[in-house]
Structures are given as structure tokens and as C-alpha cells.
Amino acid sequence: MTNLIDNEVFLAFSTYAAIVIVKMMLMGPLTGYYRITRGAFANEEDLGKTKDKKLLRTHPDVERVRRCHQNDLENVLPFVLIGLLYSLTVPELGTALLHFRLFVASRIFHTVAYVAALPQPSRGLSYILGLLITFSMTYRVLSMVLLL
Amino acid sequence: MTNLIDNEVFLAFSTYAAIVIVKMMLMGPLTGYYRITRGAFANEEDLGKTKDKKLLRTHPDVERVRRCHQNDLENVLPFVLIGLLYSLTVPELGTALLHFRLFVASRIFHTVAYVAALPQPSRGLSYILGLLITFSMTYRVLSMVLLL
Amino acid sequence: MTNLIDNEVFLAFSTYAAIVIVKMMLMGPLTGYYRITRGAFANEEDLGKTKDKKLLRTHPDVERVRRCHQNDLENVLPFVLIGLLYSLTVPELGTALLHFRLFVASRIFHTVAYVAALPQPSRGLSYILGLLITFSMTYRVLSMVLLL
């Protein structure tokens, strides 16, 4: 391994980044599952042998999973990118772990709250928590590296 | 700090990357603001106490902000990833700063042009400028690291 | 160059990451091409001199390219982020090249299959192949760096 990942913060970052990216990517197969079980497809070539064009439609359950996936793209990807820069500023391990663990927990809870349509403000709060954690890491990055 | 960010190009990259990622993430709360002020929600559990299902609709202003956010995902995330590789090729600081500053300026202008619906080609040109800057950095990366 | 990219795996990663990101970004101009040739726009200010509001509509060809672009965001960006961490674990060059080449090939084929509406399971299999490659790299990352 290169010396870059000799430090524990970077190991922790890699671990949590990998976990939350896998969680995000699983929204793809989940969308496929809902498309098949709800019979709601986006492409004619996906209809299979039935070729029933009535299945070229949207379904609330499919759209819900897709919105959840989209929210992941909007929040998980920035977390990973900012988290990478944050790790390079070599923060204290305990502080870093607190950020990483809370973020991953908030996004797993966000997914459950979204897909299961839990009453608000459960989903809203988990979204805001994730946002604040990423902003907190961004603040550290900017205060350490600022070169405009 | 690790030696990776001992060089000024990487400090400048981290600064501009953090700024443009925060700009992108702020589209989330802005979408929320438009959803509430325009009364256009995507999820039943977001309707609050009124439970007025007529508010489960799209609104042009909300969709406009969402398209702007989507365009950010499509352009800001590639910029940050390519910019990271570009910074590791240790370009001249002046050249790198020119790329980073122009990109961030082009995306901030793009957001203003999109959300305020400025007449074209203002938005189109700022989009193309951002694209060309990322391609210019990609050219440098490929010419320095090519290993197929 | 910094010592980080003294190793061949990182050079190979940078090369393939740059290629697949450029491929993804080209979906933007392709969407523009379809919008103009099919006459299907999303914003009033994009209509040009005709100002024909009937052109504010969706078109199946435009939506198809946009879904392909979206699938790239959902898969290419995670590949690049996981691939970066994977490269830092210094795998064997041959193994790494196999991952990178297969992924890039699978995504180029996926784009052709999507835009040209090839019969299934061509698109589905190329999507799943890309997913499995990213999961394989994630497994390596987690087995090397795990720090929870």
C-alpha cells in the first residue's frame, strides 16, 4: 500500500465510503425489482415476451425508489468526495469516525424512511443530518487548505 | 497533513472543489424551498397536516431547480474527479488556477442563468465552458498517465 | 508527479477513469442533439426565435438518452470512486487492468445497447457486469482497509 493509506483516518474513510457507495448502488437492483413486481417499465425492449405496451408506465413505488436513489446521488457522492479531501487533512481519528459513522447511519435510515414511506420528519431529519455532516467536513477542509 | 497535499495545486484544487460541491448541495434545500412555497410535493408523507393530495404535483419552478441540480451532478462531479487526477499530474499552479476558477465561475453563472431563466445563450455558453474546462484537464491527464 | 502516481495501477486507473468519465459527459451534448433534432425542449428560453411552446414537451428519443445518462451517473461515478480506493490498495496490475478494461467496455456497450434500443438482455447484462466489477473492487477495498 502507498503511504497515503498508512493513516487510520484514511482506512476508516475508505471503509465507510465503500459501505455507503454499495448501499447507493443497491438502489439500482431494487428499482429493477419494483419495476418487475409492479409491472412498470421505461423501455419497450424491457417488456419481454408479452410486449404489452400498457406496462410502459410509471408506478408510485418505482418512482419512490428512484427518488431515493437520486437523493443518494445528490448526497452520497459529495460526501465521498469531500470526505476524501477531509481525510487528507488528517483530522483526529475519533472526530473523523464520528462524522463517517453518523453519515452512513443517517443515509441508511434515510433509505428505510424513504422506501417504507415513514411519517415525516424522519426522512427530512436524516437528510439534513447527512447534509450537516458533509458541511462540517467541508468547513474543516476549507479552513485547512484554503488557496483561492 | 500527508505529503499529497504539500503541493499548492492540490490545495487550490481542494478549495475550489469544496466550493463547487457546496454550491451543488445547496440545490437540495433550494428545491425544498420551491416545493414549500409553490406547494408541489413528490411524497404523500411530505404533505403535512393538510394531507391535501392536490399538492402531489409538479410545478415549473420546482422542475427548473431540479434540472439545474441534475446538470450539476452531470458536470460538477466529473470536474471534481478529473480535477483530482489532474492535480496529481502536478500542472503549473497558474494554469491549474485558471482551470479551477473558470470552472467554478462558469457553474455559479450557470446556476443563476438556470434558476432566473436568463435568455439563452447565457446558460448554454456557461455549460459549454464548464465542459471544455473539464475536457482540457482530461487531455492533460491522459497525455501524462496513459497506460491502457 | 507525486509518488502516489508512481505506481502503474494508479496510472491505469487514471487512464480508464478519464475515458469512462468523458464517455459519460458526452451524453450531455448527445441529449442536446436529440432535443434539437426531435424538437423537444425543457425550458422556454431554449425555444429560440420560434417561441413555439408546443416544443416544450418530452420525446421518447430524448428520454432514452437521458435515462442512459442517468444510469451512467449511477454506475460510472461509483466505479471511479471505488476504483480510486481500490488502486490505493495496490492490487496486481494484471488483475486491476482486467477490472478497468471490462468495466469501460461494459459501459460503452451499455450506451450502444441503450441508445440503439438493442434487444434485451444485452443492456441488462452489460449493466450487471459493470455492477459486479465495482462490487469486486469494493470487496478488495473492504478486505484490505476495514476499520469500522
XYZ file of N, CA, C and O in Angstrom, chain B residues 3-4 7 64 67 70 73-75 77-78 81-82 84-85 88-90 113-114 117-120 123 127 131 134-135 138 141-142 144-148, chain C residues 1-5 8 10-19 21-22 24-26 28-29 42-46 69-70 73 77 80-81 84 97 101:
296
model
N 1.920 14.153 2.608
C 2.685 14.899 1.611
C 1.891 15.145 0.339
O 2.241 15.995 -0.461
N 0.803 14.404 0.173
C -0.003 14.603 -1.027
C -0.466 16.046 -1.140
O -0.503 16.620 -2.225
N 1.548 20.132 -1.970
C 1.723 20.985 -3.148
C 0.532 21.917 -3.335
O -0.607 21.588 -3.044
N -37.550 23.278 -12.667
C -36.405 24.056 -13.148
C -35.210 23.906 -12.204
O -34.088 23.652 -12.645
N -33.778 20.434 -12.580
C -32.950 20.252 -13.786
C -31.574 20.872 -13.587
O -30.557 20.343 -14.032
N -29.621 18.561 -11.457
C -29.211 17.409 -12.270
C -28.025 17.776 -13.153
O -27.065 17.002 -13.273
N -24.965 17.632 -11.125
C -24.481 16.259 -10.928
C -23.707 15.786 -12.154
O -22.659 15.151 -12.049
N -24.229 16.127 -13.327
C -23.634 15.651 -14.575
C -22.314 16.339 -14.898
O -21.549 15.845 -15.728
N -22.057 17.496 -14.279
C -20.874 18.262 -14.654
C -19.921 18.542 -13.498
O -18.702 18.518 -13.689
N -19.572 16.765 -10.608
C -18.929 15.546 -10.117
C -17.793 15.104 -11.043
O -16.691 14.801 -10.557
N -17.991 15.076 -12.385
C -16.850 14.774 -13.265
C -15.704 15.770 -13.114
O -14.535 15.362 -13.114
N -13.703 14.792 -10.027
C -12.942 13.553 -10.197
C -11.765 13.750 -11.155
O -10.646 13.329 -10.875
N -12.040 14.381 -12.283
C -10.958 14.638 -13.240
C -9.965 15.627 -12.626
O -8.742 15.477 -12.782
N -9.117 15.967 -9.582
C -8.251 15.265 -8.627
C -7.082 14.610 -9.355
O -5.911 14.770 -8.966
N -7.392 13.898 -10.441
C -6.329 13.245 -11.225
C -5.418 14.296 -11.845
O -4.190 14.151 -11.862
N -2.911 15.638 -9.497
C -1.825 14.689 -9.216
C -0.769 14.683 -10.316
O 0.346 14.197 -10.102
N -1.107 15.226 -11.501
C -0.090 15.321 -12.554
C 0.784 16.557 -12.349
O 1.653 16.833 -13.168
N 0.529 17.290 -11.264
C 1.307 18.474 -10.883
C 1.487 19.454 -12.051
O 2.609 19.706 -12.511
N -28.180 31.620 -14.265
C -28.858 31.656 -15.562
C -30.020 30.671 -15.606
O -31.066 30.956 -16.199
N -29.844 29.512 -14.950
C -30.887 28.491 -14.994
C -32.063 28.888 -14.095
O -33.220 28.946 -14.539
N -33.866 31.850 -15.230
C -34.332 31.722 -16.615
C -33.844 32.873 -17.492
O -34.610 33.456 -18.257
N -32.556 33.200 -17.395
C -31.975 34.233 -18.261
C -32.085 33.791 -19.722
O -32.074 32.604 -20.011
N -32.171 34.762 -20.648
C -32.262 34.388 -22.070
C -31.007 33.628 -22.504
O -29.909 33.916 -22.042
N -31.219 32.666 -23.399
C -30.082 31.983 -23.991
C -29.329 32.955 -24.892
O -29.908 33.952 -25.296
N -27.014 30.471 -20.510
C -26.868 29.200 -19.805
C -26.081 28.199 -20.649
O -25.201 27.495 -20.147
N -22.539 26.336 -19.648
C -22.456 24.865 -19.631
C -21.289 24.388 -20.487
O -20.479 23.553 -20.061
N -17.782 22.345 -19.575
C -17.456 21.087 -20.259
C -16.050 21.159 -20.854
O -15.245 20.226 -20.700
N -13.289 20.889 -18.244
C -13.091 19.515 -17.788
C -12.384 18.684 -18.862
O -11.499 17.879 -18.557
N -12.743 18.900 -20.124
C -12.072 18.169 -21.207
C -10.598 18.572 -21.293
O -9.730 17.738 -21.555
N -8.857 16.729 -18.703
C -8.789 15.315 -19.078
C -7.677 15.082 -20.092
O -6.961 14.068 -20.025
N -4.511 14.941 -18.251
C -4.393 13.686 -17.510
C -3.982 12.558 -18.449
O -3.015 11.829 -18.194
N -4.721 12.421 -19.559
C -4.439 11.305 -20.471
C -3.058 11.420 -21.093
O -2.377 10.406 -21.302
N -0.474 12.590 -19.705
C 0.562 12.352 -18.693
C 0.573 10.908 -18.181
O 1.623 10.396 -17.794
N -0.580 10.278 -18.123
C -0.652 8.985 -17.408
C -0.954 7.794 -18.293
O -0.967 6.662 -17.810
N -1.192 8.027 -19.585
C -1.769 6.971 -20.413
C -1.125 5.593 -20.214
O 0.048 5.391 -20.484
N -1.920 4.673 -19.725
C -1.494 3.278 -19.586
C -2.727 2.424 -19.829
O -3.591 2.315 -18.973
N -2.815 1.895 -21.037
C -4.040 1.179 -21.427
C -3.927 -0.332 -21.162
O -2.837 -0.866 -21.095
N 5.452 14.692 -10.778
C 4.305 13.943 -10.228
C 4.584 13.491 -8.794
O 5.711 13.198 -8.432
N 3.537 13.399 -8.033
C 3.705 12.911 -6.668
C 3.956 11.418 -6.712
O 3.690 10.756 -7.704
N 4.469 10.879 -5.603
C 4.768 9.448 -5.576
C 3.503 8.599 -5.664
O 3.550 7.424 -5.975
N 2.350 9.236 -5.413
C 1.105 8.472 -5.461
C 0.927 7.830 -6.821
O 0.452 6.694 -6.928
N 1.282 8.592 -7.886
C 1.040 8.008 -9.196
C 2.339 7.502 -9.828
O 2.493 7.483 -11.033
N 2.004 1.768 -11.398
C 1.333 1.551 -12.678
C -0.173 1.358 -12.533
O -0.930 1.720 -13.426
N -2.113 2.897 -10.563
C -2.758 4.203 -10.497
C -2.772 4.882 -11.863
O -3.740 5.569 -12.209
N -1.719 4.684 -12.640
C -1.713 5.239 -14.000
C -2.820 4.603 -14.834
O -3.552 5.301 -15.545
N -2.944 3.280 -14.727
C -4.000 2.592 -15.482
C -5.375 3.064 -15.020
O -6.257 3.346 -15.839
N -5.543 3.172 -13.698
C -6.828 3.657 -13.184
C -7.147 5.036 -13.741
O -8.272 5.277 -14.213
N -6.181 5.942 -13.686
C -6.421 7.302 -14.166
C -6.830 7.303 -15.636
O -7.725 8.048 -16.053
N -6.175 6.446 -16.415
C -6.483 6.371 -17.844
C -7.923 5.923 -18.076
O -8.700 6.595 -18.770
N -8.297 4.807 -17.472
C -9.634 4.272 -17.719
C -10.714 5.132 -17.069
O -11.812 5.293 -17.606
N -10.404 5.705 -15.910
C -11.367 6.599 -15.274
C -11.632 7.807 -16.172
O -12.787 8.212 -16.374
N -10.567 8.384 -16.732
C -10.737 9.554 -17.606
C -11.577 9.190 -18.827
O -12.478 9.944 -19.227
N -11.299 8.024 -19.414
C -12.041 7.612 -20.615
C -13.532 7.457 -20.319
O -14.383 7.973 -21.042
N -15.280 8.665 -17.843
C -15.921 9.925 -17.461
C -16.222 10.762 -18.704
O -17.300 11.347 -18.813
N -15.275 10.803 -19.652
C -15.542 11.541 -20.895
C -16.737 10.929 -21.622
O -17.624 11.642 -22.101
N -19.229 9.422 -20.334
C -20.428 9.840 -19.602
C -20.787 11.285 -19.932
O -21.954 11.604 -20.164
N -19.776 12.174 -19.944
C -20.066 13.592 -20.184
C -20.599 13.841 -21.593
O -21.348 14.791 -21.812
N -20.201 12.998 -22.548
C -20.677 13.179 -23.927
C -22.183 12.928 -24.041
O -22.798 13.306 -25.041
N -24.278 14.467 -22.413
C -24.862 15.813 -22.352
C -25.079 16.403 -23.741
O -26.225 16.697 -24.131
N -24.007 16.569 -24.527
C -24.180 17.051 -25.906
C -25.112 16.151 -26.725
O -25.873 16.662 -27.556
N -36.961 21.519 -22.668
C -37.436 21.535 -21.288
C -37.649 22.961 -20.779
O -38.368 23.151 -19.805
N -37.004 23.944 -21.411
C -37.064 25.317 -20.905
C -37.561 26.277 -21.986
O -37.129 26.200 -23.138
N -38.418 27.206 -21.558
C -38.972 28.166 -22.502
C -37.886 28.981 -23.202
O -37.980 29.273 -24.396
N -36.811 29.319 -22.430
C -35.756 30.146 -23.022
C -34.913 29.389 -24.037
O -34.065 29.991 -24.715
N -35.147 28.070 -24.169
C -34.366 27.284 -25.126
C -35.036 27.205 -26.497
O -34.480 26.615 -27.424
N -27.887 8.422 -19.606
C -27.005 9.332 -18.872
C -27.165 9.107 -17.361
O -26.185 9.040 -16.621
N -28.411 8.982 -16.934
C -28.690 8.767 -15.518
C -28.065 7.453 -15.046
O -27.457 7.397 -13.965
N -24.479 8.027 -14.407
C -24.230 8.692 -13.127
C -24.283 7.677 -11.988
O -23.466 7.701 -11.064
N -19.837 6.912 -11.730
C -19.274 7.674 -10.609
C -18.863 6.751 -9.456
O -17.751 6.890 -8.931
N -15.570 5.036 -10.373
C -14.372 5.877 -10.274
C -13.975 6.047 -8.810
O -12.789 5.966 -8.455
N -14.941 6.245 -7.932
C -14.621 6.448 -6.518
C -14.078 5.168 -5.882
O -13.072 5.189 -5.171
N -10.633 4.352 -7.265
C -9.553 5.144 -6.666
C -9.057 4.466 -5.386
O -7.852 4.279 -5.193
N -6.058 -4.205 -14.324
C -6.375 -3.911 -15.731
C -7.608 -4.682 -16.182
O -8.444 -4.161 -16.920
N -10.605 -2.591 -17.696
C -10.960 -2.766 -19.108
C -12.366 -3.312 -19.267
O -13.146 -2.841 -20.107
